[in-house]
Amino acid sequence: MNADIKTREYTTVSEVSGPLMVVEGVEGVAYNEIVEIEAPTGEHRRGQVLEVKDDVAVVQVFEGTTDLNTLNTKVRFTGETAKIGVSRDMMGRIFDGTGTPIDGGPEIIPDKELDINGNPMNPASREFPAEFIQTGISTIDGMNTLVRGQKLPIFSGSGLPHNDLAAQIARQAKVVGSDDEFAVIFAAMGITHEEANFFMRDFERTGALEKVTVFMNLADDPAIERILTPKMALTTAEYMAFELGMHVLVILTDLSNYCEALREISAARDEVPGRRGYPGYMYTDLAGIYERAGRIAGKEGSITQMPILVMPQDDITHPIPDLTGYITEGQIVLSRDIHRKGIYPPVDVLPSLSRLMSGGIGDDKTRDDHSGVSDQLYSAYAEGRNLRDLVAVVGEDALTERDQSFLAFAQAFEDEFITQAKDEDRSIVETLDLGWKLLTILPKTELKRVKDEFIEKYYPE
Amino acid sequence: MINEGNIIKIAGPVIVADGMRGTQMYEVVRVGEAKLIGEIIELEGDTATIQVYEETAGVKPGEKVESTGGPLSVELGPGVMGSIFDGIQRPLEVIKGISGDYIARGIDVDSIDKEKKWTFEPIAKVGDKVVGGDVLGQVQETSAVLQKIMVPPMIEGTIKSIAAKAEYTVLETIAEVETDDGIKEIQMLQKWPVRKGRPYKEKLDPDIPLITGQRAQDTFFCLAKGGAAAIPGPFGSGKTVTQQQLAKWADADIVVYIGCGERGNEMTEVLTEFPFLTDPKTGNPIMDRTVLIANTSNMPVAAREACVYTGITIAEYFRDQGYDVALMADSTSRWAEAMREISGRLEEMPGEEGYPAYLASRLAQFYERAGRVITLGQDPKESSVTVVGAVSPPGGDLSEPVTQNTLRICKVFWALDASLADKRHFPSINWLQSYSLYVESITNWWQENASEEWRENRDQAMVLLQKESELEEIVQLVGPDALPDSEQVVLETTRMLREDFLQQNAYDDVDTYCSPSKQAAMLATILKFHEAASVAVERGADVKEIAALTVKEDIARMKYIPEDEFEARIKEIQEKVVTQCAEV
């Protein structure tokens, strides 16, 4: 084998363009194989085979192609697809986007080497997620409930406080009636130092740091490296969840940067572009990340994903949020209008959704009236918001008494239900009771979404 | 003849091999040392382009490609029902036994269990003359499904021997037929290439509704057995819940549910929920009549291209036995995108939005495999395959190619609307955009089976809803009080139509299924209210008082009245409508 490895080092680079490099005269190169590159300066980099045809390999270089030349750049094919060494000791450590420790601590002694692409989870092995996670945030717990094993992204816009919200969720998330704490895996893709520091400080302040594993690819790190970061993080998560039996919360931020990197590689390869220049396989690629959340029947742990993505121009129909929304199990949408009113967290409940909510709420999980209260709050707030447009035209006096009550409800809903402090941790009972309190603003006969028995049981006198 | 070639190029799910002369288009091949399953999609001289149904990481040029001699086929016979398969009909439960919780590559498993014994009960006798499609015998596969074992199409002759009632595996010969080309042995197992529709005698016009128990669909935009419907909608508009509701409650004998490029947890939901739900018609668990095909979004993309064909071939097989089959494909957009991805890798000249130029013809070919037919055989049966395809238009934009090409073929269009979903109006079927071209042909059925006034009421309700949208525009400008009383009554009625009729709660035990008779009665009640209120207003009654009538609450709760009580109770409500409106 040794001789084999020797002959697999080449200096036959024929082309360098953007993030790609073409190597000729190669033999036995496998698709997706990892390559090690020695730049003329002596610096070491890594790359991955994107295409092989006869004796020509196209390689994407993770750390950028600056300084590479076609004369004496050395390329060694490792014969292995991208792997990460995982171990329990990764908790509390900080890695770069390719899985190398950057916190000055010792190297990780791997317990196992795992392929970062993973294999698709067998749908027949999955267990349907149905355990309520209390985040302490009313708009999420009450109306867009998160459950263990769900993938629920935050759709935000630039300048909105999505980081505060994500940090608050990471801090407060718990399963009611259980002592299990979440192990947090935080994967940063192309975020700024400042944003990264915000999270690190928050983890430190709350003493969570020893339960957090951080993968950090910052804005000034090579963009192509970002392709690996979420896969590194999720492979580690799978190991912790399904082999060590932990409940893992994975925060991925910012997926928009990841998609930009995908587009960059696709453009460099002259591929036929899909919408807005993003590659046609972006859906499949994103699914390869998001679908790694879940639960496995008969296994203790779980992977809950909370990806954050900044929608370009707040446009929810942009390909990145659009494709994400088709894969994830709902979305929490932050709104600039609500933010401008000074409301935190600026969650717009109307386009927000949790698809797994119905399985995680109810009698033995939260409270029997949960589903009815949530539906009622939704439809009443939607109606109130509609009426605001009408008021702008005809004035409030032209409204019927019924309509005026809906208008008042919408206002109170924003002021009391949506609004909460950054360290306010509301229990689900508090959230539901608050919902009932607000519903008293409406005529009792309008509470069509709640069953009579619950009106009798919970309607505040 | 078994060919062997060598890989020369690998790019994602597409590989190119040379030395492949003699292989055929769409032949299945085994790729590389890992023996990945692939299918030939282009031949040029010695080289073949192959789409691979499994992840190709680690495959090298120079590795072997073996041909198998046959096209991609499904195995049909007892053992199909109640299973969950991947896109190329590999049973996921068996894969789980081999490779654990994650799906490894190159797994070679039987599609249906070859060891399991089934009780075969002969129907045909020695000496009978038989043709393709004739029933030889039957197997009670699950509580809900009695599989008919048929003579394969193309075989014709005299039965020379037939097995006695006993237990057999699907590979044991259960009959011998003497044909012009000698004696053919017939097993319970049939193989059929997925890209080729199974033959039938004649196509019929669809004139029987597929009752789904969903009011918006059944009453307003009905689907006929053998028809095709499209459900386009942006994410979060409730496509999947709508599809699952149809899979649960549609009055089909067999349901084939294809999760094409969608979420893994959705398939799990079906797998955990369906065994505990019972068919309102037969009382059997609905899982017993369901076949699931799962190619979730993270499973290989080429198998996604194949999964809809696998599904519809299974559906046709049950159609040929005389059953009404409903097939749900969620989502056909992912299927089209898989085509686009493969086409891109082949460097084909793209059509609209990067989709291949043959998108429209592939969609048409698929939907045309739906239909109500007269089956083959000497004792032909009327049966059907109904197709419901979800479409996921990017950004909810219905002008995109997949939606548009689908609408050209489908006669039923259920437009899901994000703004309705935001208001938690479910199912979020937009009543102004949606349509069904089957209304004419199924009117008879409704009038005979539910209510004489069905058609008249349905049309009147549609007119009122249309009127509402016009009035809404005026209200936006001048406020509701400026409208004449009679038009305010219209708004009262349409609010009821929207909230108390069109909205249906899939998670409520009673409301999740609404029988045709109950649907008709509910609609009649709301229109009765409209009539009585209009009369009252005409003689000078105050609209505000009408709006405050307590009977409105009774109407709002109609949907929660159980099926066995609704006749009496809805009658009471109708009487109350008349008396209360008269008293105003």
PDB file of C-alpha atoms in Angstrom, chain A residues 28-32 51-54 81 119-129 149 155 238 242 272 275 281 283-284 287 291 296 299 317 321-322 325-329 331 350-353 355 358 378-379 382-383 386 390 393-394 398 402 445 447-452, chain B residues 8-12 55-61 92-93 95-96 100-104 233-236 239 261-265 268-269 271 296-299 304 334 337 341 345 350 392-395 422-424 475-479 481 495 499-500 503 507-508 553 556-557:
ATOM      1  CA  GLY A  28      -7.233   5.538  -9.507  1.00  0.00           C
ATOM      2  CA  VAL A  29      -8.738   8.733  -8.141  1.00  0.00           C
ATOM      3  CA  ALA A  30     -12.108   8.302  -6.490  1.00  0.00           C
ATOM      4  CA  TYR A  31     -15.062  10.663  -6.717  1.00  0.00           C
ATOM      5  CA  ASN A  32     -15.336  12.869  -3.585  1.00  0.00           C
ATOM      6  CA  GLU A  51     -15.265  15.135 -10.939  1.00  0.00           C
ATOM      7  CA  VAL A  52     -13.015  12.505 -12.492  1.00  0.00           C
ATOM      8  CA  LYS A  53     -12.809  11.737 -16.158  1.00  0.00           C
ATOM      9  CA  ASP A  54     -10.229   9.211 -17.329  1.00  0.00           C
ATOM     10  CA  THR A  81     -13.613  10.657   1.555  1.00  0.00           C
ATOM     11  CA  ASN A 119     -25.735   7.996   5.043  1.00  0.00           C
ATOM     12  CA  PRO A 120     -29.426   8.827   4.762  1.00  0.00           C
ATOM     13  CA  MET A 121     -31.378   7.802   7.823  1.00  0.00           C
ATOM     14  CA  ASN A 122     -33.773   4.984   6.980  1.00  0.00           C
ATOM     15  CA  PRO A 123     -37.321   6.368   7.212  1.00  0.00           C
ATOM     16  CA  ALA A 124     -38.386   3.028   8.651  1.00  0.00           C
ATOM     17  CA  SER A 125     -35.934   3.523  11.549  1.00  0.00           C
ATOM     18  CA  ARG A 126     -37.098   6.985  12.485  1.00  0.00           C
ATOM     19  CA  GLU A 127     -39.257   7.707  15.435  1.00  0.00           C
ATOM     20  CA  PHE A 128     -41.788  10.454  15.013  1.00  0.00           C
ATOM     21  CA  PRO A 129     -40.672  13.434  17.146  1.00  0.00           C
ATOM     22  CA  GLY A 149     -35.787  15.861  16.820  1.00  0.00           C
ATOM     23  CA  PHE A 155     -35.913  33.099   8.926  1.00  0.00           C
ATOM     24  CA  GLU A 238     -25.038  12.088  15.167  1.00  0.00           C
ATOM     25  CA  PHE A 242     -27.143   8.100  18.642  1.00  0.00           C
ATOM     26  CA  VAL A 272     -26.204  25.158 -15.793  1.00  0.00           C
ATOM     27  CA  ARG A 275     -32.933  30.013  -9.984  1.00  0.00           C
ATOM     28  CA  TYR A 281     -28.979  20.460  -6.834  1.00  0.00           C
ATOM     29  CA  TYR A 283     -32.416  21.388  -2.713  1.00  0.00           C
ATOM     30  CA  THR A 284     -30.766  17.972  -2.477  1.00  0.00           C
ATOM     31  CA  ALA A 287     -31.725  18.303   2.421  1.00  0.00           C
ATOM     32  CA  GLU A 291     -32.628  15.764   7.142  1.00  0.00           C
ATOM     33  CA  ILE A 296     -34.182   6.909  15.876  1.00  0.00           C
ATOM     34  CA  LYS A 299     -32.176   5.049  20.711  1.00  0.00           C
ATOM     35  CA  THR A 317     -39.503  33.571  -1.820  1.00  0.00           C
ATOM     36  CA  PRO A 321     -35.478  30.351   2.439  1.00  0.00           C
ATOM     37  CA  ASP A 322     -37.803  28.850  -0.154  1.00  0.00           C
ATOM     38  CA  GLY A 325     -38.974  25.887   3.992  1.00  0.00           C
ATOM     39  CA  TYR A 326     -39.789  22.925   1.777  1.00  0.00           C
ATOM     40  CA  ILE A 327     -37.436  20.676   3.747  1.00  0.00           C
ATOM     41  CA  THR A 328     -37.639  21.875   7.339  1.00  0.00           C
ATOM     42  CA  GLU A 329     -40.534  21.179   9.621  1.00  0.00           C
ATOM     43  CA  GLN A 331     -40.121  28.070  10.273  1.00  0.00           C
ATOM     44  CA  LEU A 350     -48.678  34.437  10.875  1.00  0.00           C
ATOM     45  CA  PRO A 351     -46.100  33.066   8.407  1.00  0.00           C
ATOM     46  CA  SER A 352     -44.424  31.057  11.175  1.00  0.00           C
ATOM     47  CA  LEU A 353     -45.266  27.415  11.540  1.00  0.00           C
ATOM     48  CA  ARG A 355     -45.307  21.181  11.435  1.00  0.00           C
ATOM     49  CA  SER A 358     -49.737  18.699  16.887  1.00  0.00           C
ATOM     50  CA  TYR A 378     -53.846  32.751  15.276  1.00  0.00           C
ATOM     51  CA  SER A 379     -57.135  33.464  13.633  1.00  0.00           C
ATOM     52  CA  ALA A 382     -54.873  37.486  11.634  1.00  0.00           C
ATOM     53  CA  GLU A 383     -58.291  39.111  11.632  1.00  0.00           C
ATOM     54  CA  ASN A 386     -56.499  42.608   8.438  1.00  0.00           C
ATOM     55  CA  LEU A 390     -59.264  48.753   6.809  1.00  0.00           C
ATOM     56  CA  VAL A 393     -58.938  53.781   5.061  1.00  0.00           C
ATOM     57  CA  VAL A 394     -62.234  54.216   6.858  1.00  0.00           C
ATOM     58  CA  ALA A 398     -66.641  52.879  11.044  1.00  0.00           C
ATOM     59  CA  ARG A 402     -67.032  43.097  17.066  1.00  0.00           C
ATOM     60  CA  THR A 445     -69.178  33.860  21.063  1.00  0.00           C
ATOM     61  CA  LEU A 447     -64.163  31.805  20.343  1.00  0.00           C
ATOM     62  CA  LYS A 448     -65.105  29.252  17.703  1.00  0.00           C
ATOM     63  CA  ARG A 449     -61.752  27.462  17.600  1.00  0.00           C
ATOM     64  CA  VAL A 450     -61.805  26.379  21.213  1.00  0.00           C
ATOM     65  CA  LYS A 451     -64.025  23.562  22.374  1.00  0.00           C
ATOM     66  CA  ASP A 452     -66.805  24.494  24.807  1.00  0.00           C
TER      67      ASP A 452
ATOM     68  CA  ILE B   8     -14.331   6.517 -17.383  1.00  0.00           C
ATOM     69  CA  LYS B   9     -16.032   9.473 -15.734  1.00  0.00           C
ATOM     70  CA  ILE B  10     -17.865  10.218 -12.491  1.00  0.00           C
ATOM     71  CA  ALA B  11     -19.808  13.392 -11.777  1.00  0.00           C
ATOM     72  CA  GLY B  12     -22.257  13.129  -8.908  1.00  0.00           C
ATOM     73  CA  GLU B  55     -24.295   7.809  -3.567  1.00  0.00           C
ATOM     74  CA  THR B  56     -21.217   7.622  -5.822  1.00  0.00           C
ATOM     75  CA  ALA B  57     -18.545   8.938  -3.432  1.00  0.00           C
ATOM     76  CA  GLY B  58     -15.432   6.763  -3.594  1.00  0.00           C
ATOM     77  CA  VAL B  59     -16.106   5.298  -7.053  1.00  0.00           C
ATOM     78  CA  LYS B  60     -13.038   5.385  -9.367  1.00  0.00           C
ATOM     79  CA  PRO B  61     -12.488   5.348 -13.116  1.00  0.00           C
ATOM     80  CA  LEU B  92     -36.776  -0.303   3.900  1.00  0.00           C
ATOM     81  CA  GLU B  93     -37.578  -2.613   6.810  1.00  0.00           C
ATOM     82  CA  ILE B  95     -32.581  -2.739   4.600  1.00  0.00           C
ATOM     83  CA  LYS B  96     -32.851  -1.716   8.248  1.00  0.00           C
ATOM     84  CA  GLY B 100     -29.020  -0.540  10.633  1.00  0.00           C
ATOM     85  CA  ASP B 101     -30.562   2.872  11.061  1.00  0.00           C
ATOM     86  CA  TYR B 102     -28.734   4.399   8.111  1.00  0.00           C
ATOM     87  CA  ILE B 103     -29.055   3.193   4.536  1.00  0.00           C
ATOM     88  CA  ALA B 104     -25.731   1.809   3.314  1.00  0.00           C
ATOM     89  CA  GLY B 233     -48.882  25.464  -3.012  1.00  0.00           C
ATOM     90  CA  PRO B 234     -45.955  27.201  -1.349  1.00  0.00           C
ATOM     91  CA  PHE B 235     -44.398  25.604   1.708  1.00  0.00           C
ATOM     92  CA  GLY B 236     -46.503  25.753   4.829  1.00  0.00           C
ATOM     93  CA  LYS B 239     -49.917  20.232   0.907  1.00  0.00           C
ATOM     94  CA  GLY B 261     -37.996  14.086  -2.149  1.00  0.00           C
ATOM     95  CA  GLU B 262     -39.867  15.074   0.982  1.00  0.00           C
ATOM     96  CA  ARG B 263     -39.225  14.851   4.711  1.00  0.00           C
ATOM     97  CA  GLY B 264     -38.241  11.617   6.429  1.00  0.00           C
ATOM     98  CA  ASN B 265     -40.407  12.386   9.433  1.00  0.00           C
ATOM     99  CA  THR B 268     -42.513   8.064   9.775  1.00  0.00           C
ATOM    100  CA  GLU B 269     -45.719   9.860  10.645  1.00  0.00           C
ATOM    101  CA  LEU B 271     -45.968   4.626   9.306  1.00  0.00           C
ATOM    102  CA  THR B 296     -36.806  11.302   1.183  1.00  0.00           C
ATOM    103  CA  SER B 297     -35.012  14.486   0.208  1.00  0.00           C
ATOM    104  CA  ASN B 298     -31.640  13.232   1.436  1.00  0.00           C
ATOM    105  CA  MET B 299     -31.856   9.912  -0.394  1.00  0.00           C
ATOM    106  CA  ARG B 304     -36.220  10.024  -6.974  1.00  0.00           C
ATOM    107  CA  ARG B 334     -38.960  17.130  -6.565  1.00  0.00           C
ATOM    108  CA  GLU B 337     -36.012  18.673 -10.149  1.00  0.00           C
ATOM    109  CA  GLU B 341     -30.346  17.613 -12.020  1.00  0.00           C
ATOM    110  CA  ARG B 345     -25.109  16.498 -15.398  1.00  0.00           C
ATOM    111  CA  PRO B 350     -31.820  23.312 -20.883  1.00  0.00           C
ATOM    112  CA  SER B 392     -44.106  22.733  -4.838  1.00  0.00           C
ATOM    113  CA  PRO B 393     -43.674  25.884  -6.899  1.00  0.00           C
ATOM    114  CA  PRO B 394     -40.599  27.898  -5.903  1.00  0.00           C
ATOM    115  CA  GLY B 395     -41.700  30.949  -3.962  1.00  0.00           C
ATOM    116  CA  ASP B 422     -51.422  32.116   7.646  1.00  0.00           C
ATOM    117  CA  LYS B 423     -54.938  32.685   8.978  1.00  0.00           C
ATOM    118  CA  ARG B 424     -55.082  28.986   9.853  1.00  0.00           C
ATOM    119  CA  VAL B 475     -65.627  47.228   1.998  1.00  0.00           C
ATOM    120  CA  GLN B 476     -61.903  47.949   1.786  1.00  0.00           C
ATOM    121  CA  LEU B 477     -62.779  51.376   0.412  1.00  0.00           C
ATOM    122  CA  VAL B 478     -65.857  52.481   2.289  1.00  0.00           C
ATOM    123  CA  GLY B 479     -66.315  50.161   5.249  1.00  0.00           C
ATOM    124  CA  ASP B 481     -71.727  49.807   6.986  1.00  0.00           C
ATOM    125  CA  ARG B 495     -68.349  33.983   6.442  1.00  0.00           C
ATOM    126  CA  GLU B 499     -65.439  29.241   8.477  1.00  0.00           C
ATOM    127  CA  ASP B 500     -68.111  26.659   9.092  1.00  0.00           C
ATOM    128  CA  GLN B 503     -62.579  25.025   7.013  1.00  0.00           C
ATOM    129  CA  TYR B 507     -56.860  16.858  13.766  1.00  0.00           C
ATOM    130  CA  ASP B 508     -60.399  16.637  15.144  1.00  0.00           C
ATOM    131  CA  GLU B 553     -73.262  29.277  16.871  1.00  0.00           C
ATOM    132  CA  ALA B 556     -70.552  26.872  13.537  1.00  0.00           C
ATOM    133  CA  ARG B 557     -70.603  23.657  15.542  1.00  0.00           C
TER     134      ARG B 557
END
